[in-house]
Coordinates of C-alpha atoms (C1' of nucleotides) in Angstrom, one line a residue:
Chain A
M1 CA 0.0 0.0 0.0
A2 CA 1.0 3.6 -0.4
A3 CA 1.7 4.1 3.3
K4 CA 4.2 1.3 3.3
K5 CA 6.1 2.8 0.4
K6 CA 6.3 6.1 2.1
D7 CA 7.4 4.5 5.3
R8 CA 10.4 3.0 3.7
K9 CA 11.2 6.2 2.0
S10 CA 11.2 8.3 5.2
D11 CA 13.1 5.6 7.0
K12 CA 15.9 5.9 4.5
R13 CA 15.9 9.7 4.7
E14 CA 16.1 9.4 8.4
R15 CA 19.0 7.0 8.2
I16 CA 20.9 9.4 6.0
L17 CA 20.2 12.3 8.4
A18 CA 21.3 10.3 11.4
A19 CA 24.5 9.1 9.6
A20 CA 25.2 12.7 8.6
I21 CA 24.9 14.0 12.1
T22 CA 27.5 11.4 13.2
V23 CA 30.1 12.1 10.6
F24 CA 29.6 15.9 10.5
A25 CA 30.2 15.8 14.3
K26 CA 33.3 13.8 13.9
N27 CA 34.9 15.5 10.9
G28 CA 33.0 18.7 10.3
F29 CA 30.9 19.6 7.3
Y30 CA 33.7 20.4 4.8
D31 CA 35.9 17.5 5.8
T32 CA 33.1 15.1 5.3
R33 CA 32.7 13.3 1.9
V34 CA 29.3 12.6 0.6
S35 CA 30.5 9.0 0.2
E36 CA 31.2 8.8 3.9
I37 CA 27.7 9.8 4.8
A38 CA 26.5 7.2 2.3
K39 CA 28.7 4.5 3.7
A40 CA 27.6 5.3 7.3
A41 CA 24.0 5.2 6.3
G42 CA 24.4 2.0 4.3
V43 CA 23.2 3.4 1.0
A44 CA 24.8 4.3 -2.3
D45 CA 26.3 7.7 -2.9
G46 CA 23.6 8.5 -5.5
T47 CA 20.8 7.6 -3.1
I48 CA 21.5 10.7 -1.1
Y49 CA 20.5 12.8 -4.1
L50 CA 17.1 11.2 -4.2
Y51 CA 16.3 12.7 -0.8
F52 CA 18.4 15.9 -0.7
K53 CA 19.2 18.5 -3.3
N54 CA 22.9 18.4 -2.5
K55 CA 25.3 18.3 0.4
D56 CA 24.4 21.7 1.7
D57 CA 20.8 20.6 1.9
V58 CA 21.7 17.7 4.2
L59 CA 23.2 20.1 6.7
V60 CA 20.4 22.6 6.3
S61 CA 17.8 19.9 6.9
I62 CA 19.5 18.8 10.1
F63 CA 19.7 22.3 11.4
S64 CA 16.3 23.5 10.4
E65 CA 14.3 20.6 11.6
R66 CA 15.9 20.7 15.0
I67 CA 15.9 24.5 15.5
E68 CA 12.4 25.0 14.2
Q69 CA 11.2 22.4 16.6
L70 CA 13.1 24.2 19.4
I71 CA 11.5 27.5 18.5
D72 CA 8.0 26.0 18.6
V73 CA 8.6 24.6 22.1
L74 CA 10.2 27.8 23.3
T75 CA 7.3 29.9 22.0
R76 CA 4.8 27.7 23.8
I77 CA 6.8 28.2 27.0
A78 CA 6.9 32.0 26.6
D79 CA 3.1 32.1 26.0
R80 CA 2.2 30.3 29.2
E81 CA 0.2 32.4 31.6
D82 CA 0.7 30.1 34.6
K83 CA 4.5 30.4 34.9
T84 CA 6.6 33.2 36.4
P85 CA 9.3 34.7 34.2
E86 CA 12.0 33.0 36.4
Q87 CA 10.3 29.6 35.8
K88 CA 10.3 30.4 32.1
I89 CA 14.0 31.2 32.0
R90 CA 14.7 28.0 33.9
K91 CA 12.7 26.0 31.4
V92 CA 14.5 27.6 28.5
I93 CA 17.9 26.7 30.0
E94 CA 16.8 23.1 30.7
L95 CA 15.3 22.8 27.3
Q96 CA 18.2 24.0 25.4
L97 CA 20.8 21.9 27.3
G98 CA 18.4 19.1 28.1
V99 CA 17.5 18.7 24.4
L100 CA 21.1 18.0 23.7
E101 CA 21.9 15.7 26.6
G102 CA 22.7 12.3 25.3
Q103 CA 23.0 13.7 21.9
R104 CA 26.5 14.8 21.8
D105 CA 26.7 14.6 18.1
L106 CA 23.7 16.7 17.5
A107 CA 25.0 19.3 19.9
E108 CA 28.2 19.5 18.0
V109 CA 26.6 19.8 14.7
I110 CA 24.4 22.6 15.9
T111 CA 27.0 24.6 17.7
V112 CA 30.0 24.0 15.5
N113 CA 28.8 23.0 12.1
L114 CA 26.2 25.7 12.0
R115 CA 29.0 28.2 11.7
Q116 CA 30.9 26.2 9.2
S117 CA 29.6 28.0 6.2
S118 CA 29.2 31.8 6.5
R119 CA 27.0 31.4 3.5
L120 CA 24.6 29.1 5.3
L121 CA 24.8 31.0 8.5
K122 CA 23.9 34.3 7.0
Q123 CA 21.5 33.2 4.4
Y124 CA 19.7 30.5 6.1
A125 CA 20.4 30.3 9.8
A126 CA 20.5 33.9 10.8
P127 CA 16.7 34.5 10.4
L128 CA 15.9 31.4 12.4
F129 CA 18.4 32.3 15.0
T130 CA 17.0 35.8 15.3
R131 CA 13.5 34.4 15.8
Y132 CA 14.9 32.2 18.5
L133 CA 16.5 35.2 20.3
E134 CA 13.3 37.2 19.9
V135 CA 11.3 34.7 21.9
M136 CA 14.0 34.7 24.6
A137 CA 14.0 38.5 24.7
R138 CA 10.2 38.6 25.0
I139 CA 10.4 36.5 28.1
V140 CA 12.9 38.9 29.6
A141 CA 10.9 42.0 28.7
D142 CA 7.7 40.4 30.2
G143 CA 9.7 39.8 33.4
Q144 CA 10.8 43.4 33.5
E145 CA 7.3 44.7 33.1
Q146 CA 6.1 42.4 35.9
G147 CA 8.9 43.7 38.1
A148 CA 10.6 40.3 38.4
F149 CA 13.7 41.4 36.5
R150 CA 15.9 44.4 36.7
R151 CA 15.2 47.0 34.1
D152 CA 18.7 48.3 33.5
I153 CA 19.6 45.4 31.2
S154 CA 18.3 45.4 27.6
P155 CA 16.2 42.3 26.9
V156 CA 18.0 41.9 23.6
F157 CA 21.4 41.8 25.3
A158 CA 20.1 39.5 28.0
A159 CA 18.9 37.1 25.4
R160 CA 22.2 37.2 23.5
S161 CA 24.2 36.5 26.6
L162 CA 21.8 33.8 27.7
W163 CA 22.1 32.1 24.4
G164 CA 25.9 32.6 24.3
G165 CA 26.4 31.2 27.7
L166 CA 24.4 28.1 26.8
D167 CA 26.2 27.8 23.5
G168 CA 29.5 28.1 25.2
I169 CA 28.7 25.4 27.7
A170 CA 27.5 23.1 24.9
L171 CA 30.6 23.8 22.8
T172 CA 33.1 23.2 25.6
W173 CA 31.1 20.1 26.6
A174 CA 31.1 18.8 23.1
I175 CA 34.8 19.3 22.5
A176 CA 36.2 18.6 25.9
D177 CA 34.0 16.9 28.4
P178 CA 32.3 13.7 27.5
E179 CA 30.5 13.3 30.9
P180 CA 26.8 13.5 30.1
T181 CA 25.9 14.3 33.7
Q182 CA 28.1 17.4 33.5
L183 CA 25.6 19.0 31.2
R184 CA 22.8 18.8 33.6
K185 CA 25.0 20.0 36.4
A186 CA 26.0 22.9 34.1
A187 CA 22.4 23.7 33.5
Q188 CA 21.7 24.0 37.2
Q189 CA 24.7 26.2 37.8
Y190 CA 24.0 28.4 34.9
E191 CA 20.4 28.9 36.1
R192 CA 21.7 30.2 39.4
L193 CA 24.3 32.4 37.8
F194 CA 22.1 33.9 35.1
L195 CA 18.9 34.3 37.1
D196 CA 20.6 35.8 40.1
G197 CA 22.2 38.4 37.8
L198 CA 18.9 39.1 36.1
T199 CA 16.9 39.4 39.3
H200 CA 19.5 41.5 41.1
G201 CA 17.8 44.1 43.2
C202 CA 14.3 42.7 42.6
T203 CA 12.3 40.7 45.1
S204 CA 11.9 37.3 43.7
Chain B
M1 CA 70.6 45.8 5.5
A2 CA 69.1 42.8 7.1
A3 CA 66.5 44.7 9.0
K4 CA 65.1 46.3 5.9
K5 CA 64.8 43.0 4.2
K6 CA 62.9 41.6 7.1
D7 CA 60.8 44.6 7.2
R8 CA 59.6 44.2 3.7
K9 CA 59.0 40.5 4.3
S10 CA 56.9 41.0 7.4
D11 CA 55.1 43.8 5.7
K12 CA 54.0 41.5 3.0
R13 CA 53.1 38.8 5.5
E14 CA 51.0 41.3 7.4
R15 CA 49.3 42.4 4.2
I16 CA 48.3 38.8 3.4
L17 CA 47.0 38.3 6.9
A18 CA 45.0 41.5 6.8
A19 CA 43.6 40.6 3.4
A20 CA 42.7 37.1 4.6
I21 CA 40.8 38.4 7.6
T22 CA 38.7 40.5 5.3
V23 CA 37.8 37.8 2.8
F24 CA 37.4 35.0 5.4
A25 CA 35.0 37.3 7.3
K26 CA 33.0 37.9 4.1
N27 CA 32.9 34.4 2.7
G28 CA 34.1 32.0 5.3
F29 CA 37.2 29.9 5.2
Y30 CA 36.0 27.2 2.9
D31 CA 34.3 29.5 0.4
T32 CA 37.5 31.6 0.1
R33 CA 39.9 30.9 -2.7
V34 CA 43.6 31.3 -2.1
S35 CA 43.6 33.5 -5.3
E36 CA 41.1 35.8 -3.7
I37 CA 43.3 36.4 -0.7
A38 CA 46.2 37.0 -3.1
K39 CA 44.2 39.5 -5.1
A40 CA 43.0 41.3 -2.0
A41 CA 46.6 41.5 -0.7
G42 CA 47.9 42.6 -4.1
V43 CA 50.3 39.7 -4.4
A44 CA 50.6 36.7 -6.7
D45 CA 49.0 33.4 -5.6
G46 CA 52.4 31.8 -5.2
T47 CA 53.6 34.5 -2.9
I48 CA 51.3 33.3 -0.2
Y49 CA 53.2 30.0 -0.1
L50 CA 56.4 31.9 0.7
Y51 CA 55.0 33.0 3.9
F52 CA 52.6 30.3 4.9
K53 CA 52.7 26.5 4.6
N54 CA 49.3 26.3 3.1
K55 CA 45.8 27.7 3.3
D56 CA 45.1 26.2 6.7
D57 CA 48.2 27.8 8.0
V58 CA 46.9 31.2 7.1
L59 CA 43.8 30.7 9.3
V60 CA 45.7 29.2 12.1
S61 CA 48.2 32.1 12.1
I62 CA 45.4 34.6 12.3
F63 CA 43.8 32.8 15.2
S64 CA 46.9 31.9 17.1
E65 CA 48.6 35.2 17.0
R66 CA 45.5 37.0 18.3
I67 CA 44.5 34.5 20.9
E68 CA 48.1 34.0 22.2
Q69 CA 48.3 37.7 22.6
L70 CA 44.9 37.7 24.4
I71 CA 46.1 35.0 26.8
D72 CA 49.2 36.9 27.7
V73 CA 47.3 40.0 28.5
L74 CA 44.7 38.0 30.4
T75 CA 47.4 36.2 32.5
R76 CA 48.9 39.5 33.4
I77 CA 45.5 40.8 34.6
A78 CA 44.9 37.6 36.7
D79 CA 48.3 38.0 38.3
R80 CA 47.9 41.5 39.5
E81 CA 47.8 41.8 43.3
D82 CA 46.4 45.3 43.3
K83 CA 43.0 44.5 41.8
T84 CA 39.9 42.9 43.3
P85 CA 38.5 39.9 41.6
E86 CA 35.5 42.0 40.4
Q87 CA 37.8 44.4 38.8
K88 CA 39.7 41.6 37.1
I89 CA 36.4 40.2 35.7
R90 CA 35.5 43.6 34.4
K91 CA 38.8 43.9 32.8
V92 CA 38.5 40.6 31.1
I93 CA 35.1 41.5 29.7
E94 CA 36.3 44.8 28.4
L95 CA 39.4 43.3 27.1
Q96 CA 37.7 40.6 25.1
L97 CA 35.0 42.8 23.7
G98 CA 37.2 45.9 23.5
V99 CA 39.8 44.1 21.5
L100 CA 37.3 43.4 18.9
E101 CA 35.7 46.8 18.7
G102 CA 36.4 48.4 15.4
Q103 CA 37.5 45.1 14.2
R104 CA 34.4 43.5 13.0
D105 CA 36.1 41.3 10.5
L106 CA 38.5 39.9 13.1
A107 CA 35.6 39.2 15.5
E108 CA 33.9 37.3 12.8
V109 CA 37.0 35.3 11.9
I110 CA 37.6 34.3 15.5
T111 CA 34.0 33.5 16.4
V112 CA 32.8 32.0 13.2
N113 CA 35.7 30.8 11.1
L114 CA 37.5 29.2 14.0
R115 CA 34.7 26.7 14.1
Q116 CA 34.8 26.0 10.4
S117 CA 37.1 23.1 10.6
S118 CA 36.5 20.6 13.4
R119 CA 40.0 19.4 12.5
L120 CA 41.5 22.8 13.2
L121 CA 39.3 23.4 16.2
K122 CA 40.2 20.2 17.9
Q123 CA 43.8 19.8 17.0
Y124 CA 44.9 23.3 17.1
A125 CA 42.5 25.6 18.8
A126 CA 41.2 23.5 21.6
P127 CA 44.5 23.6 23.7
L128 CA 44.8 27.3 23.3
F129 CA 41.1 27.7 24.2
T130 CA 41.5 25.6 27.2
R131 CA 44.4 27.7 28.4
Y132 CA 42.3 30.7 27.9
L133 CA 39.5 29.3 30.0
E134 CA 41.9 28.2 32.7
V135 CA 43.1 31.7 33.3
M136 CA 39.5 32.9 33.6
A137 CA 38.6 30.0 36.0
R138 CA 41.6 31.0 38.2
I139 CA 40.3 34.5 38.6
V140 CA 37.0 33.1 39.7
A141 CA 38.6 30.6 42.1
D142 CA 40.7 33.3 43.6
G143 CA 37.6 35.4 44.1
Q144 CA 35.9 32.6 45.8
E145 CA 38.7 32.1 48.2
Q146 CA 38.8 35.7 49.1
G147 CA 35.0 35.6 49.8
A148 CA 34.2 37.9 46.9
F149 CA 32.3 35.4 44.8
R150 CA 29.8 32.8 45.8
R151 CA 31.2 29.3 46.2
D152 CA 28.3 27.2 44.9
I153 CA 29.3 27.8 41.3
S154 CA 32.2 25.8 39.8
P155 CA 34.9 28.1 38.5
V156 CA 35.1 26.0 35.4
F157 CA 31.5 26.5 34.6
A158 CA 31.6 30.2 35.4
A159 CA 34.5 30.6 33.0
R160 CA 32.7 28.7 30.3
S161 CA 29.6 30.7 30.6
L162 CA 31.5 33.9 30.8
W163 CA 33.3 33.0 27.6
G164 CA 30.1 31.8 26.0
G165 CA 28.2 35.0 26.8
L166 CA 31.0 37.1 25.3
D167 CA 31.2 34.9 22.3
G168 CA 27.5 35.1 21.8
I169 CA 27.5 38.8 22.0
A170 CA 30.4 39.0 19.6
L171 CA 28.7 36.6 17.2
T172 CA 25.4 38.3 17.1
W173 CA 27.1 41.6 16.8
A174 CA 29.1 40.4 13.9
I175 CA 26.3 38.9 12.0
A176 CA 23.5 41.3 12.9
D177 CA 24.4 44.6 14.5
P178 CA 26.9 46.8 12.7
E179 CA 26.8 49.5 15.4
P180 CA 30.2 49.7 16.9
T181 CA 29.0 51.5 20.0
Q182 CA 26.7 48.6 20.7
L183 CA 29.6 46.4 21.6
R184 CA 30.8 48.7 24.4
K185 CA 27.3 49.0 25.7
A186 CA 27.0 45.3 25.6
A187 CA 30.1 45.0 27.6
Q188 CA 28.7 47.2 30.3
Q189 CA 25.5 45.4 30.5
Y190 CA 27.2 42.0 30.5
E191 CA 29.4 43.1 33.4
R192 CA 26.4 43.9 35.5
L193 CA 24.6 40.8 34.6
F194 CA 27.5 38.4 35.1
L195 CA 29.1 40.0 38.1
D196 CA 25.8 40.4 40.0
G197 CA 25.1 36.7 39.4
L198 CA 28.6 35.8 40.6
T199 CA 28.6 37.9 43.7
H200 CA 25.1 37.0 44.7
G201 CA 24.9 36.7 48.5
C202 CA 28.5 38.1 48.9
T203 CA 29.2 41.5 50.2
S204 CA 31.0 43.3 47.5
Chain C
dG1 C1' 76.2 38.9 -11.4
dG2 C1' 74.5 36.1 -7.8
dA3 C1' 71.0 35.8 -4.5
dT4 C1' 66.6 36.7 -3.1
dT5 C1' 61.9 37.5 -3.9
dC6 C1' 58.1 37.3 -6.6
dT7 C1' 55.0 35.8 -10.4
dG8 C1' 51.0 33.4 -12.5
dA9 C1' 50.1 29.8 -15.8
dA10 C1' 50.1 24.7 -15.6
dT11 C1' 49.4 20.7 -13.0
dG12 C1' 47.1 17.2 -10.6
dA13 C1' 44.1 15.7 -7.1
dC14 C1' 40.0 15.5 -5.3
dG15 C1' 35.2 14.8 -4.6
dA16 C1' 30.3 16.4 -5.6
dT17 C1' 27.1 15.1 -8.8
dT18 C1' 25.1 12.4 -12.6
dC19 C1' 23.0 8.8 -15.1
dA20 C1' 22.9 4.3 -17.5
dG21 C1' 21.9 0.2 -15.8
dT22 C1' 20.1 -3.0 -12.0
dT23 C1' 17.1 -4.4 -8.5
dT24 C1' 12.8 -4.4 -6.1
dG25 C1' 8.0 -4.2 -5.5
dC26 C1' 3.6 -4.0 -7.2
dT27 C1' -0.3 -4.7 -10.5
dG28 C1' -3.6 -7.2 -12.9
dC29 C1' -4.3 -11.2 -15.7
dA30 C1' -4.6 -16.2 -16.8
Chain D
dT1 C1' -0.7 -19.3 -7.5
dG2 C1' 2.4 -17.8 -10.9
dC3 C1' 3.9 -14.6 -14.0
dA4 C1' 4.6 -10.7 -17.4
dG5 C1' 5.4 -6.1 -17.4
dC6 C1' 5.8 -1.7 -15.5
dA7 C1' 7.3 1.9 -12.2
dA8 C1' 9.8 3.4 -8.5
dA9 C1' 13.8 3.1 -5.9
dC10 C1' 18.4 2.3 -5.8
dT11 C1' 23.4 1.7 -7.3
dG12 C1' 28.2 3.1 -7.9
dA13 C1' 31.6 3.9 -11.6
dA14 C1' 32.5 7.7 -14.7
dT15 C1' 32.3 12.5 -15.4
dC16 C1' 33.6 17.1 -14.9
dG17 C1' 34.6 21.3 -12.7
dT18 C1' 37.1 23.3 -9.2
dC19 C1' 40.8 24.9 -6.8
dA20 C1' 45.3 24.3 -3.8
dT21 C1' 49.7 23.9 -4.8
dT22 C1' 54.0 24.0 -7.6
dC23 C1' 57.8 25.7 -10.2
dA24 C1' 60.2 27.6 -14.3
dG25 C1' 61.3 31.8 -15.3
dA26 C1' 61.1 37.2 -14.5
dA27 C1' 62.1 40.9 -11.6
dT28 C1' 64.4 43.1 -8.0
dC29 C1' 67.9 43.9 -4.8
dC30 C1' 72.7 44.4 -3.1

DNA sequence: GGATTCTGAATGACGATTCAGTTTGCTGCA
DNA sequence: TGCAGCAAACTGAATCGTCATTCAGAATCC
């Protein structure tokens, strides 16, 4: 039946993406041969071109599918009425680091490989990235209006440093520190550090 | 005389490096042709190979010369007896962002291009980067011993998030926000945010 | 006039992409 | 149930363009 055919198809696509994440993480986008991805996925070189326009498209697909998903979840967090701004920030931190825990390869692809092509970064990733930061900034701005966060910090800068801190933790974790538990520990510490800075002088 | 000869030589080397920073920033390492660097520097393609082993070596030289320099300055800051830990952290922030101010291209090369090759990042940059973070962590640890900083945050994590936040600010500035004054403003805000988080519960 | 520096066209390797051919799966028909 | 025939999915060796790098010769310096 039609469904079965489609199933096989998406299964193969998924295998290619999973293989690509592994080899991109190990060797980086530019040092990865298409034939290596094919070999890791157990398909022929040409098969990749049945599912993706070209090599760029493989990287873009990995990135876009994961980040879009992350933005959706983030937006839903920001919109919740029943959470305080602090709780929302905590959720954001746990989400971003938690999503990656146990997925070292994906973390590495997102933090490192994303920047591998300025072309891709500027043309494709920058708008997504901006949307991501905007949601974070909105949470901070809401918190300021409600009096939970200090007002002498621009929400935009707060969002940028929040993201940067998380990215830095993920990067150093990916290149240096294979302990998976470290990441959760890092999340907890970062929560304290960042939130205490942001609520400074406000009664929480 | 010998000095003059050497002068011309290093002048040409410097021109190549400066040209490389410009084109790497615009197009990224892998999307840059050696011939483009040569053209921008006003030399022949072959000349580049008189001063650098290969294309990788050009990128590595840019990175290493700047970061090594940064580590030296940082170490000197950390070792000063006449400064409080807070003052040292402030200096670090201003140094790292201040160094880049007015040098948008260099900022972009360091934050974006550095990550373009996992090979280069892991083999070459990781050790330098670790040294850099160690100096930062030492400042935090000293501050904790002196009672200036809270002790429930690991110096290593603090250093990672400090670096990450700065990197995030530099990255977003490089790809999004051409205002040079914004970077200094960002430095000030980040100082407040990070230091207030770090001194939380300590009398400063 | 010998050494040093520079030049840029020629070389050669590499690897993304293609496509002619093969395999697989499905359909309806006997 | 078996089978011819068609379509869709897959294969991987051959193609082809793209550069990084080289090097024979030119230019410059002392």
